[in-house]
């Protein structure tokens, strides 16, 4: 039997007590563009037992303070579900408005579909999830086909979109909300280019838009979120596009992301079922 030093024993014991989080393999970082923020982190499984469904996450942060490390328990959730989990960063305010950010989200999807097989993922089962501003970008590239069209793709090439208490489904209402929270007029001139209708998913979706099905998870205790989600749902229903609303009347905007995918979390369970079956 090989001799183990006291240091080796202590290190092994600490790792065992720390649990799976400490043993998690660090993510692989890959660039999908030349800007420093056009990068993504990939979390396994990178398994040999068949290609895994892919969950790509766009973090929130008011279009300006997001980071690809904002994943909370999502990698653990993905590992339990046998998913390849990817958190994609994107360019930010100030200086890069909703158009540049949606272009980045679409470019990340295109990179993932082109490179899925190399990392053990299934290019035909790419689900895009976004929280807050990330939810807006996920909805935008699903309702405006020009973003994915620039890469020879259609919104229908995504297996599904999951909106985690997203924002700005109605950009006019979003502007009123953010102005009430001390954002300046200049912020909106850059973010929405003075053309809010061009970045409002509810205004862009039509019966002819080939959208992926959308699972809309939201904190219904917030009047703003309630109005945004039900207004967007009316537009989707009028366009005969597939969607499902799931309310959480206990969660806050932040706690919904922090708790997503933990054992017993209803939002994570709804997402897991959607990813597993492809049905709303």
CSV table of C-alpha atoms in Angstrom, one decimal, residues 63 98 102 132-145 147 161 163 166-174 192 195-207 209 211 214 216 224 228-229 231-237 239 241:
chain,number,residue,atom,x,y,z
A,63,UNK,CA,-27.6,45.1,-20.2
A,98,UNK,CA,-29.5,45.9,-27.6
A,102,UNK,CA,-28.6,40.4,-29.6
A,132,UNK,CA,-33.7,39.5,-16.9
A,133,UNK,CA,-31.9,41.4,-19.7
A,134,UNK,CA,-30.6,38.0,-20.9
A,135,UNK,CA,-34.3,37.0,-21.2
A,136,UNK,CA,-34.9,40.0,-23.4
A,137,UNK,CA,-32.1,39.0,-25.7
A,138,UNK,CA,-33.3,35.4,-25.9
A,139,UNK,CA,-36.8,36.5,-26.7
A,140,UNK,CA,-35.5,39.1,-29.2
A,141,UNK,CA,-33.5,36.6,-31.3
A,142,UNK,CA,-36.5,34.3,-31.2
A,143,UNK,CA,-38.9,36.9,-32.5
A,144,UNK,CA,-36.7,38.8,-34.9
A,145,UNK,CA,-35.3,36.4,-37.4
A,147,UNK,CA,-30.2,38.0,-35.9
A,161,UNK,CA,-36.3,29.3,-25.4
A,163,UNK,CA,-37.3,33.1,-20.3
A,166,UNK,CA,-37.1,38.3,-18.5
A,167,UNK,CA,-37.3,42.0,-19.2
A,168,UNK,CA,-38.2,44.4,-22.0
A,169,UNK,CA,-40.8,42.3,-23.8
A,170,UNK,CA,-42.4,45.7,-24.2
A,171,UNK,CA,-39.6,48.3,-24.6
A,172,UNK,CA,-41.8,51.3,-24.0
A,173,UNK,CA,-42.9,50.0,-20.6
A,174,UNK,CA,-39.3,49.0,-19.9
A,192,UNK,CA,-32.7,51.1,-28.0
A,195,UNK,CA,-36.4,53.0,-31.9
A,196,UNK,CA,-37.9,51.0,-29.1
A,197,UNK,CA,-40.3,49.2,-31.4
A,198,UNK,CA,-37.3,47.6,-33.1
A,199,UNK,CA,-36.3,45.8,-29.9
A,200,UNK,CA,-39.8,44.9,-28.5
A,201,UNK,CA,-40.3,41.1,-29.0
A,202,UNK,CA,-44.1,41.6,-28.5
A,203,UNK,CA,-44.2,44.0,-31.5
A,204,UNK,CA,-41.9,41.8,-33.7
A,205,UNK,CA,-43.5,38.4,-33.4
A,206,UNK,CA,-45.9,37.5,-36.3
A,207,UNK,CA,-47.7,34.4,-37.5
A,209,UNK,CA,-42.1,34.2,-37.6
A,211,UNK,CA,-40.1,30.9,-33.5
A,214,UNK,CA,-41.0,29.6,-25.3
A,216,UNK,CA,-41.9,31.8,-19.8
A,224,UNK,CA,-44.0,44.9,-13.7
A,228,UNK,CA,-44.7,42.3,-19.3
A,229,UNK,CA,-45.3,38.5,-19.4
A,231,UNK,CA,-48.7,41.3,-22.5
A,232,UNK,CA,-46.1,39.3,-24.4
A,233,UNK,CA,-48.3,36.2,-24.1
A,234,UNK,CA,-51.2,38.0,-25.7
A,235,UNK,CA,-48.9,38.9,-28.7
A,236,UNK,CA,-47.7,35.3,-29.0
A,237,UNK,CA,-51.3,34.0,-28.8
A,239,UNK,CA,-49.6,35.2,-33.7
A,241,UNK,CA,-46.8,31.0,-31.6
